[in-house]
Amino acid sequence: MMKSIFDTDAPHPEASSLTAFAQNALETRSELRDENSLEEAFKFDGVHALAFAGDKLILKHDRQILDPLFAPYELTSLDPDPDNAVLLGYLASGEPRLAVPVGIDPETLPELYKAIGARSLYRDALLDDGLVSEAAQGFSLLHWNATNRFCGKCGSPTVSQLAGYRRSCSACGHLMFPRTDPVAIMLVIDEDADRCLLGRSPHFAEGMYSCLAGFVEPGETIENAVRRETLEEAGIPVGTVRYHASQPWPMPHSLMIGCYGRAESTDINFDGNELEDCRWFTRSETEAMLARAIGEGKSAPPKGAIAHRLMRDWLEWSAS
Amino acid sequence: MMKSIFDTDAPHPEASSLTAFAQNALETRSELRDENSLEEAFKFDGVHALAFAGDKLILKHDRQILDPLFAPYELTSLDPDPDNAVLLGYLASGEPRLAVPVGIDPETLPELYKAIGARSLYRDALLDDGLVSEAAQGFSLLHWNATNRFCGKCGSPTVSQLAGYRRSCSACGHLMFPRTDPVAIMLVIDEDADRCLLGRSPHFAEGMYSCLAGFVEPGETIENAVRRETLEEAGIPVGTVRYHASQPWPMPHSLMIGCYGRAESTDINFDGNELEDCRWFTRSETEAMLARAIGEGKSAPPKGAIAHRLMRDWLEWSAS
């Protein structure tokens, strides 16, 4: 059989598809966004919107089932701002899906409403994966729109265009596009001792260790960002880097780029400003951490997090 | 021998390192950037700066050798703006390297100065790869600083902090960080007929065809961006996606993420707004295009472009 460029020994055909926030089934039709798309979507018979108060998604509930989908008329009591709404995309049925910022204070919501941040949305599995992923897209786009109400070049007000996917300066015409911040996140491997490198930030839940990570800076390749961040945070030089998976991360609009890195030495010298601990974990320690719930001793990030995926797939890979 | 997670059949250990703009040898010391870094760098004995007028790098020359390195005193006649300078990093010697915006109009430069855009800098190989890569970092950072002089949240003036790697609003305190825009760029392969998919934008040099590409949107994985863009631009559904290489692309601050995609059908239906042609090219046609200079019939992007790398490595890979 002819060898294919797509044949690899990775444990899954596409690890990215196994991460949280990555199950967005909406067709974005990005090439068709125009000045009428948003108005047409609001008029679509049976359209539903996700509603966001700052960095919280608003949910209705009947004490049992949580429902994030609002008909436009149901938004009225939440103080909606349709001029800064975003058209996320379309369901297979052709129904558009909107994301609408609302002015209501999430602390003073009426009974039978809840306000939930992106992190708990995936960690507590409060909605199905598709809706969680649509919410992630909404969080990112609304955050970007909210932080670009004024022109960075001249300071004048901007207006939303292309259904929330562009903002234009009312004075100088400067155009701004949504932001996606690439982050390198890496599981660094000590191949000789079959161990992986994990760190603990002071912000983490008790006992949790995770992969090192940092923003890719302008002028860097992904591989160089992996090496720079690992050297800065842990003092470990990294040689070969292998891309494994990516994940949208809506806090507020990152793209996690998950890689493996080969450690070229093993003496850790970690940056105490960023990390409160950083150490090597054996295969069996890593297996135990993945199995353990957060709070029951040393643990890993929850299923759905790309760091969990990198750890789990390292174990599966090297076991095969 | 134990199997390693780092073993692949790729033709190079790290294709990213073979792209233009990726040869930046500066140590950024990003974790040490503080309010004094820039001032200390300007005072460093023997420090040199790259000078940028808008989107052009300024070069001195003696009619033979082009020199982009200016001592601070040499910048005076170019109307420098040191408050918005950026500390790019440090040479192995400890010497800092600066990027300084200058006010002089590149159209009215004195004799023995030239102003060059990022694209010609790499295409015409005017400087060594390391300096071209430093210039790329400078283009991106200065462009970001110049387009964020005012706060997106409240419209007030911002000030540069952390040696050009952060801007802070003078009124509301909102913090802004440099932007890196991930772009999916893909060589889509028809494995049955051993052909690759290339398109021609109306902006391209005559006869040039290249990989399809588009910005990764908030809420997408890299793999989903590859599939969405290929479907939108060429009407071709893509299955398996394999990451190959990345490249910093300073027009103005992108991160090109190069992938292979497996075509699931071959009937092209291209978007006439984005492309003026899109077609399949056989292995031998692709080889000929890579060998041909631009303007001599159908050609490929120049060496150093990640699209060139994707095409070349597909040929090497499947030949092995």
XYZ file of C-alpha atoms in Angstrom:
640
model
C 0.000 0.000 0.000
C 1.227 3.477 -0.805
C 2.388 5.427 2.204
C 0.186 8.412 3.010
C 1.275 11.771 4.392
C -1.718 11.410 6.748
C -0.510 8.199 8.406
C 0.815 8.812 11.909
C 1.124 6.711 15.034
C -0.951 9.159 17.093
C -3.525 7.413 19.289
C -6.436 9.368 17.734
C -7.051 10.566 14.176
C -7.719 14.085 15.533
C -7.049 14.806 19.195
C -8.402 18.377 18.788
C -11.879 16.958 18.244
C -11.744 15.387 21.725
C -11.303 18.689 23.580
C -13.965 20.868 25.201
C -15.234 23.908 23.222
C -14.260 22.129 19.972
C -17.670 20.601 19.170
C -19.163 23.582 17.390
C -21.429 22.246 14.631
C -22.627 25.654 13.403
C -21.906 26.499 9.802
C -20.387 29.983 10.107
C -20.793 30.926 6.406
C -18.060 33.443 7.104
C -17.687 34.392 3.436
C -21.366 35.462 3.295
C -21.403 37.775 6.338
C -22.598 41.213 5.237
C -24.397 44.303 6.493
C -27.785 42.539 6.368
C -26.872 39.191 7.968
C -27.603 40.246 11.537
C -30.954 41.902 10.815
C -32.055 38.918 8.744
C -31.043 36.534 11.513
C -33.063 38.449 14.136
C -36.110 38.241 11.830
C -35.734 34.519 11.135
C -38.805 32.654 12.329
C -37.825 30.546 15.347
C -34.322 32.038 15.814
C -32.640 31.649 19.206
C -29.887 33.592 20.902
C -27.349 32.963 23.617
C -27.346 35.857 26.103
C -24.184 37.105 27.816
C -23.875 39.484 30.757
C -20.188 40.419 30.713
C -18.273 37.157 30.949
C -21.281 35.114 32.074
C -23.731 33.114 29.989
C -27.355 33.511 31.109
C -29.397 30.323 31.491
C -33.102 29.854 32.181
C -34.129 26.851 34.208
C -37.195 25.171 35.668
C -35.199 23.905 38.669
C -34.205 20.854 36.612
C -33.313 21.612 33.011
C -30.931 24.451 32.092
C -31.772 26.213 28.837
C -29.440 28.811 27.273
C -31.598 29.469 24.185
C -33.680 32.641 24.196
C -36.214 33.729 21.587
C -35.658 37.440 20.848
C -38.804 38.466 22.796
C -37.517 36.623 25.874
C -34.427 38.852 25.945
C -36.394 42.052 26.552
C -36.330 41.810 30.344
C -32.543 41.287 30.287
C -31.771 44.699 28.650
C -30.344 43.410 25.342
C -27.945 45.382 23.094
C -28.782 44.075 19.596
C -26.433 46.595 17.887
C -23.497 44.678 19.362
C -24.920 41.188 18.806
C -22.955 38.594 16.844
C -24.222 36.056 14.332
C -22.428 32.866 15.347
C -23.606 30.747 12.413
C -26.362 28.482 11.235
C -27.740 25.115 12.321
C -28.128 22.385 9.699
C -31.822 23.408 9.474
C -30.781 26.893 8.325
C -31.772 28.465 11.630
C -29.334 31.206 12.629
C -27.789 31.268 16.098
C -27.110 34.645 17.720
C -25.029 35.847 20.667
C -26.480 38.963 22.338
C -24.899 41.068 25.084
C -27.382 41.981 27.823
C -27.134 44.779 30.370
C -28.697 43.059 33.365
C -26.429 42.629 36.405
C -25.799 38.876 36.802
C -25.973 39.407 40.592
C -29.589 40.599 40.424
C -31.111 38.050 38.042
C -34.743 37.095 38.659
C -35.558 33.650 40.011
C -35.166 30.803 37.511
C -32.187 32.462 35.808
C -28.535 31.639 36.346
C -25.287 33.265 35.161
C -22.376 30.904 34.451
C -18.765 31.552 33.410
C -17.081 29.644 30.557
C -14.899 27.613 32.887
C -17.729 26.100 34.948
C -19.753 25.577 31.793
C -17.324 22.928 30.543
C -16.004 21.675 33.887
C -19.438 21.009 35.314
C -20.837 19.732 31.977
C -23.931 21.889 32.405
C -24.907 21.861 28.720
C -24.253 19.531 25.806
C -20.898 19.851 24.055
C -22.328 21.611 20.996
C -23.951 24.376 23.045
C -20.851 24.744 25.237
C -18.822 25.236 22.050
C -21.289 27.798 20.653
C -21.121 29.614 23.987
C -17.316 29.640 23.729
C -17.532 31.317 20.327
C -20.009 33.829 21.787
C -17.850 34.643 24.838
C -14.850 35.354 22.605
C -16.640 37.488 20.036
C -18.611 39.544 22.546
C -15.516 40.136 24.656
C -13.621 41.335 21.611
C -16.474 43.631 20.559
C -16.791 45.036 24.090
C -13.084 45.855 24.321
C -12.997 47.545 20.901
C -15.775 50.118 21.212
C -13.231 52.848 20.427
C -10.633 53.095 17.676
C -7.079 52.203 18.729
C -5.675 54.618 16.139
C -7.713 57.775 16.822
C -9.905 57.147 19.889
C -13.266 57.730 18.128
C -16.267 55.376 18.583
C -16.403 52.266 16.403
C -19.456 50.507 15.003
C -20.060 46.787 14.582
C -20.141 45.445 11.019
C -20.368 42.073 9.250
C -22.658 40.659 11.933
C -20.140 41.316 14.710
C -17.042 40.118 12.846
C -15.612 43.582 12.118
C -15.614 46.992 13.757
C -15.089 50.196 11.833
C -14.016 53.586 13.158
C -16.691 56.238 12.643
C -14.018 58.925 12.191
C -10.904 57.516 10.484
C -12.347 54.342 8.945
C -9.784 52.044 10.615
C -11.036 48.439 10.467
C -10.602 45.972 13.329
C -11.070 42.199 13.178
C -11.758 39.660 15.951
C -8.778 38.533 17.905
C -7.617 34.953 18.501
C -4.547 34.645 20.733
C -2.383 31.583 20.070
C -1.015 29.961 23.223
C 1.637 27.240 23.192
C 0.807 24.564 25.791
C 3.254 21.707 26.117
C 3.857 18.425 27.795
C 7.637 18.188 28.040
C 8.948 14.629 28.189
C 12.074 13.204 29.790
C 12.375 10.170 27.542
C 15.181 8.484 29.456
C 13.191 8.248 32.669
C 9.735 8.174 31.023
C 8.516 11.195 32.945
C 6.608 14.343 32.089
C 7.012 17.912 33.351
C 4.069 19.592 35.084
C 3.760 22.801 37.032
C 1.448 24.315 39.580
C 0.353 27.922 39.382
C -0.800 29.537 42.639
C -4.214 30.152 40.959
C -4.871 26.434 40.407
C -7.364 24.383 42.391
C -5.754 22.628 45.351
C -3.434 19.821 44.303
C -3.783 20.411 40.559
C -0.750 20.276 38.267
C -0.851 21.040 34.555
C 1.207 21.555 31.404
C 3.300 24.694 31.075
C 1.904 27.274 28.662
C 2.379 30.800 27.347
C 1.294 33.145 24.577
C 3.023 32.820 21.215
C 4.641 36.233 20.667
C 4.793 38.108 17.363
C 7.839 36.913 15.413
C 7.920 33.382 16.875
C 7.140 29.974 15.438
C 5.019 27.630 17.569
C 8.065 25.444 18.194
C 10.185 28.387 19.350
C 7.415 29.527 21.685
C 7.368 26.038 23.257
C 11.130 26.184 23.793
C 11.179 29.771 25.101
C 8.325 29.266 27.573
C 9.697 25.984 28.924
C 13.122 27.498 29.415
C 11.713 30.618 31.088
C 9.236 28.837 33.349
C 11.106 25.656 34.235
C 14.714 26.204 33.149
C 14.473 23.116 30.945
C 15.898 23.297 27.393
C 13.640 21.585 24.836
C 14.774 20.065 21.535
C 12.275 18.440 19.185
C 8.698 19.706 19.358
C 5.708 17.811 18.007
C 2.287 19.388 17.511
C -0.548 17.293 18.887
C -3.878 19.140 19.169
C -5.546 22.533 19.366
C -8.473 23.869 21.374
C -10.465 27.108 21.402
C -10.203 28.607 24.896
C -12.731 31.389 25.534
C -11.008 33.176 28.460
C -11.279 35.440 26.588
C -10.255 34.397 23.066
C -7.274 32.066 22.952
C -6.330 29.214 20.675
C -4.489 26.586 22.704
C -1.838 24.854 20.573
C -0.882 21.616 22.306
C 2.592 20.158 21.686
C 4.996 17.588 23.046
C 8.547 18.740 23.712
C 11.638 16.604 24.247
C 13.612 17.663 27.329
C 17.333 18.012 26.690
C 18.193 18.073 30.385
C 16.241 17.422 33.557
C 17.401 19.845 36.261
C 14.395 22.018 36.963
C 14.922 25.654 37.903
C 11.436 27.089 37.943
C 10.250 30.687 37.868
C 8.780 31.319 41.328
C 6.771 34.294 40.044
C 4.765 32.120 37.670
C 4.771 28.754 39.420
C 4.670 27.568 43.004
C 5.930 24.124 42.041
C 7.226 22.326 38.969
C 8.388 18.717 38.865
C 8.724 15.521 36.895
C 5.938 12.929 37.125
C 6.334 9.275 36.222
C 3.910 7.430 34.016
C 2.134 5.815 36.987
C 1.933 9.118 38.889
C 0.418 10.734 35.796
C -2.106 7.922 35.407
C -3.145 8.331 39.028
C -3.535 12.107 38.683
C -5.756 11.739 35.606
C -7.970 9.290 37.491
C -8.222 11.398 40.653
C -10.879 14.077 41.220
C -9.641 17.603 41.915
C -9.085 18.071 45.641
C -8.215 14.439 46.414
C -4.446 14.873 46.362
C -2.355 15.609 43.289
C -4.647 15.812 40.264
C -4.714 16.760 36.590
C -6.937 19.233 34.714
C -10.391 17.805 33.952
C -11.317 15.831 30.848
C -11.896 18.249 27.986
C -8.885 20.407 28.877
C -6.140 20.116 26.277
C -3.592 19.529 29.084
C -5.581 16.448 30.127
C -5.545 15.298 26.498
C -1.764 15.762 26.200
C -1.173 13.765 29.385
C -3.631 10.984 28.511
C -2.366 10.656 24.929
C 1.277 10.512 26.037
C 0.361 7.508 28.194
C -1.610 5.815 25.418
C 1.026 6.569 22.828
C 3.998 5.217 24.664
C 2.017 2.180 25.844
C 1.160 1.149 22.276
C 14.577 0.318 20.586
C 11.741 1.996 22.410
C 9.389 3.932 20.181
C 9.486 7.695 20.721
C 6.570 10.109 20.535
C 8.956 12.346 18.568
C 9.561 9.876 15.722
C 7.718 10.865 12.556
C 8.267 10.251 8.871
C 8.397 13.984 8.095
C 11.235 14.927 5.744
C 12.719 17.429 8.233
C 12.973 17.394 12.026
C 11.402 20.866 12.121
C 10.034 22.370 8.928
C 9.203 25.650 10.754
C 12.909 26.318 11.138
C 13.274 26.339 7.331
C 10.860 29.235 6.772
C 11.655 32.927 6.387
C 11.237 35.186 9.452
C 11.786 32.136 11.703
C 15.542 32.610 12.281
C 15.307 35.008 15.180
C 18.240 34.279 17.501
C 17.472 37.031 20.014
C 16.834 35.957 23.560
C 13.629 37.822 24.375
C 13.857 37.408 28.181
C 10.126 38.032 28.147
C 9.716 37.195 31.826
C 12.158 39.990 32.771
C 10.555 42.843 30.816
C 9.750 45.679 33.218
C 9.390 49.439 33.387
C 13.149 49.967 33.252
C 14.094 47.551 30.453
C 13.679 50.029 27.628
C 15.606 52.873 29.259
C 18.423 50.515 30.232
C 18.583 49.169 26.688
C 18.882 52.679 25.199
C 21.773 53.390 27.586
C 23.622 50.140 26.841
C 27.029 50.875 25.385
C 27.032 49.857 21.720
C 23.276 49.190 21.447
C 21.716 49.209 17.981
C 18.175 49.733 16.804
C 16.116 48.835 13.778
C 14.210 51.901 12.532
C 10.724 51.699 11.029
C 8.805 54.373 9.152
C 5.245 53.017 9.104
C 5.433 49.582 7.469
C 8.938 50.142 6.046
C 12.294 49.249 7.534
C 14.928 51.969 7.069
C 18.345 50.886 5.777
C 21.582 52.826 5.434
C 23.859 51.907 2.545
C 27.134 52.903 0.963
C 25.836 51.935 -2.536
C 26.970 48.350 -1.826
C 26.227 47.109 1.663
C 22.803 47.561 3.257
C 22.888 48.166 6.991
C 19.720 48.246 9.142
C 21.506 48.803 12.463
C 21.447 52.342 13.858
C 23.215 53.620 16.941
C 20.779 55.818 18.931
C 22.567 59.046 17.847
C 22.167 58.050 14.193
C 18.379 58.034 14.572
C 18.137 61.721 15.414
C 17.791 62.898 11.816
C 14.984 60.380 11.242
C 12.641 61.910 13.899
C 12.564 58.956 16.327
C 9.758 58.271 18.839
C 11.573 56.479 21.691
C 8.441 56.436 23.914
C 6.934 53.904 21.525
C 10.097 51.888 20.921
C 10.162 48.147 21.562
C 12.901 46.036 23.125
C 13.092 43.019 20.803
C 15.562 41.038 22.881
C 19.244 40.438 23.478
C 22.124 39.085 21.401
C 24.261 36.305 22.873
C 26.739 39.052 23.877
C 24.078 40.656 26.096
C 23.649 43.591 23.720
C 19.990 44.647 23.537
C 18.282 45.087 20.154
C 15.669 47.822 19.805
C 12.950 48.643 17.279
C 12.217 52.362 17.033
C 9.423 54.070 15.083
C 10.647 57.133 13.159
C 8.573 60.004 11.816
C 10.454 60.689 8.588
C 8.458 60.196 5.380
C 10.005 57.199 3.582
C 9.412 59.057 0.289
C 11.742 61.898 1.285
C 14.685 59.980 2.737
C 18.138 61.508 2.248
C 20.568 59.882 -0.154
C 22.130 56.635 1.077
C 18.955 55.602 2.902
C 16.344 53.150 1.675
C 12.902 52.119 2.988
C 11.897 48.476 2.448
C 8.700 46.559 3.221
C 8.711 43.165 4.957
C 7.761 41.271 1.819
C 10.696 42.483 -0.304
C 13.017 42.067 2.649
C 12.646 38.277 2.554
C 11.852 37.817 -1.124
C 14.883 39.741 -2.289
C 17.122 38.351 0.496
C 18.425 41.851 1.239
C 19.676 41.031 4.732
C 20.783 37.885 6.509
C 18.047 35.612 7.847
C 18.602 36.602 11.474
C 18.171 40.318 10.778
C 15.157 39.674 8.533
C 13.584 37.761 11.433
C 14.349 40.531 13.931
C 12.825 43.012 11.489
C 9.688 40.822 11.295
C 9.339 40.948 15.072
C 9.799 44.735 14.932
C 7.222 45.251 12.144
C 4.617 43.310 14.130
C 5.210 44.962 17.484
C 5.400 48.513 16.139
C 2.264 48.002 14.042
C 0.401 46.733 17.084
C 1.594 49.652 19.214
C 0.664 52.167 16.493
C -2.874 50.805 16.157
C -3.480 50.777 19.928
C -2.649 54.353 20.894
C -6.164 54.703 22.311
C -8.124 52.438 24.636
C -10.686 50.188 22.943
C -12.881 50.264 26.042
C -13.045 54.001 26.784
C -11.243 55.879 23.973
C -8.581 57.533 26.203
C -4.868 57.614 25.275
C -2.767 54.574 26.166
C 0.881 54.436 27.193
C 3.488 51.838 26.303
C 4.697 49.577 29.121
C 6.988 46.540 29.553
C 9.357 47.734 26.829
C 6.586 47.846 24.201
C 4.911 44.548 25.130
C 1.898 46.073 26.898
C -0.190 49.223 26.630
C -2.176 50.633 29.509
C -5.089 53.050 29.388
C -4.297 56.329 31.133
C -7.944 56.692 32.222
C -9.528 53.300 32.933
C -6.408 51.157 33.371
C -7.439 48.628 30.685
C -4.385 46.556 29.676
C -3.696 45.520 26.084
C -1.194 42.902 24.903
C 0.456 42.399 21.498
C -1.603 40.601 18.936
C -0.639 37.500 16.941
C -3.256 36.379 14.419
C -3.243 32.638 13.673
C -3.830 31.809 9.999
C -4.506 28.292 8.732
C -2.618 27.693 5.464
C -3.096 24.331 3.854
C -1.958 22.132 1.031
C -4.954 19.946 0.285
C -4.084 16.616 -1.299
C -6.050 14.392 -3.662
C -4.341 11.143 -2.712
C -5.951 9.004 -5.433
C -4.545 11.094 -8.267
C -1.460 12.362 -6.370
C -2.374 16.002 -6.891
C -2.453 19.119 -4.722
C -4.910 22.014 -4.643
C -3.624 25.540 -5.300
C -5.394 28.813 -5.898
C -4.624 32.177 -7.427
C -5.713 35.408 -5.805
C -6.038 38.441 -8.105
C -3.372 40.195 -5.946
C -0.694 37.568 -6.698
C 2.271 38.146 -9.003
C 1.561 37.009 -12.540
C 1.343 33.235 -12.867
C 1.734 32.521 -9.156
C -0.416 29.894 -7.437
C -0.317 29.165 -3.711
C -1.932 27.272 -0.850
C -5.366 28.323 0.346
C -5.368 30.157 3.669
C -7.561 32.049 6.097
C -7.671 33.383 9.646
C -8.518 30.967 12.432
C -11.683 32.414 13.982
C -12.469 32.537 17.713
C -14.087 29.250 18.740
C -12.358 27.104 16.068
C -9.661 24.457 16.266
C -6.856 24.661 13.700
C -8.218 21.561 11.973
C -11.729 22.990 11.721
C -10.351 26.242 10.298
C -8.555 24.229 7.581
C -11.794 22.446 6.693
C -13.973 25.573 6.773
C -11.631 27.680 4.658
C -11.091 24.948 2.047
C -14.816 24.354 1.753
C -15.575 28.082 1.495
C -12.808 28.946 -0.942
C -12.680 25.855 -3.140
C -15.842 23.854 -2.367
C -13.661 20.877 -1.403
C -14.524 18.933 1.773
C -11.425 17.996 3.772
C -11.129 15.012 6.150
C -7.895 14.337 8.011
C -5.685 17.348 8.730
C -2.007 17.103 9.652
C -0.005 19.995 11.069
C 3.338 20.516 9.365
C 5.017 23.853 10.153
C 4.477 27.371 11.405
C 5.897 30.739 10.365
C 5.739 34.268 11.763
C 4.280 36.511 9.037
C 4.749 40.223 9.745
C 1.997 41.659 7.500
C 1.179 42.839 10.063
C 1.314 40.197 12.842
C 0.170 36.762 11.737
C 1.252 33.284 12.707
C 0.959 31.024 9.666
C -0.007 27.486 10.701
C 0.787 25.180 7.794
C -1.172 21.920 7.445
C -1.880 19.154 4.982
C -5.529 18.276 4.369
C -6.952 15.162 2.751
C -9.520 15.983 0.048
C -12.691 13.933 0.351
C -13.864 14.842 -3.153
C -12.263 16.594 -6.092
C -14.874 18.741 -7.848
C -13.692 22.290 -7.341
C -16.259 25.062 -6.969
C -14.194 28.100 -6.086
C -15.222 31.411 -4.562
C -14.774 33.955 -7.366
C -14.601 36.836 -4.875
C -11.468 35.470 -3.226
C -9.800 33.584 -6.079
C -9.472 34.045 -9.802
C -8.487 30.417 -10.315
C -8.204 27.240 -8.265
C -7.144 23.860 -9.610
C -5.394 20.555 -9.010
C -1.701 20.256 -9.838
C 0.102 16.969 -10.358
C 3.392 16.133 -8.737
C 5.391 17.008 -11.841
C 3.509 20.274 -12.379
C 4.208 21.206 -8.742
C 7.898 20.365 -9.126
C 8.118 22.567 -12.212
C 6.374 25.473 -10.460
C 8.759 25.330 -7.506
C 11.728 25.428 -9.871
C 10.411 28.283 -12.001
C 11.014 31.971 -11.248
C 7.955 34.158 -10.748
C 6.810 35.589 -14.088
C 8.023 32.650 -16.231
C 4.673 30.849 -16.462
C 2.901 29.129 -13.592
C 5.029 29.450 -10.469
C 5.001 28.853 -6.709
C 5.679 31.246 -3.821
C 9.399 31.838 -3.242
C 11.622 29.738 -1.000
C 11.090 30.817 2.607
C 7.311 31.088 2.216
C 5.521 28.403 4.197
C 3.422 27.567 1.108
C 6.654 26.756 -0.750
C 7.677 24.545 2.184
C 4.339 22.689 2.195
C 4.600 22.025 -1.550
C 8.260 20.993 -1.463
C 7.821 18.732 1.580
C 4.762 17.018 0.070
C 6.937 16.070 -2.902
C 9.829 14.884 -0.729
C 7.542 13.047 1.635
C 5.629 11.042 -0.899
C 8.810 10.307 -2.855
C 10.525 8.747 0.161
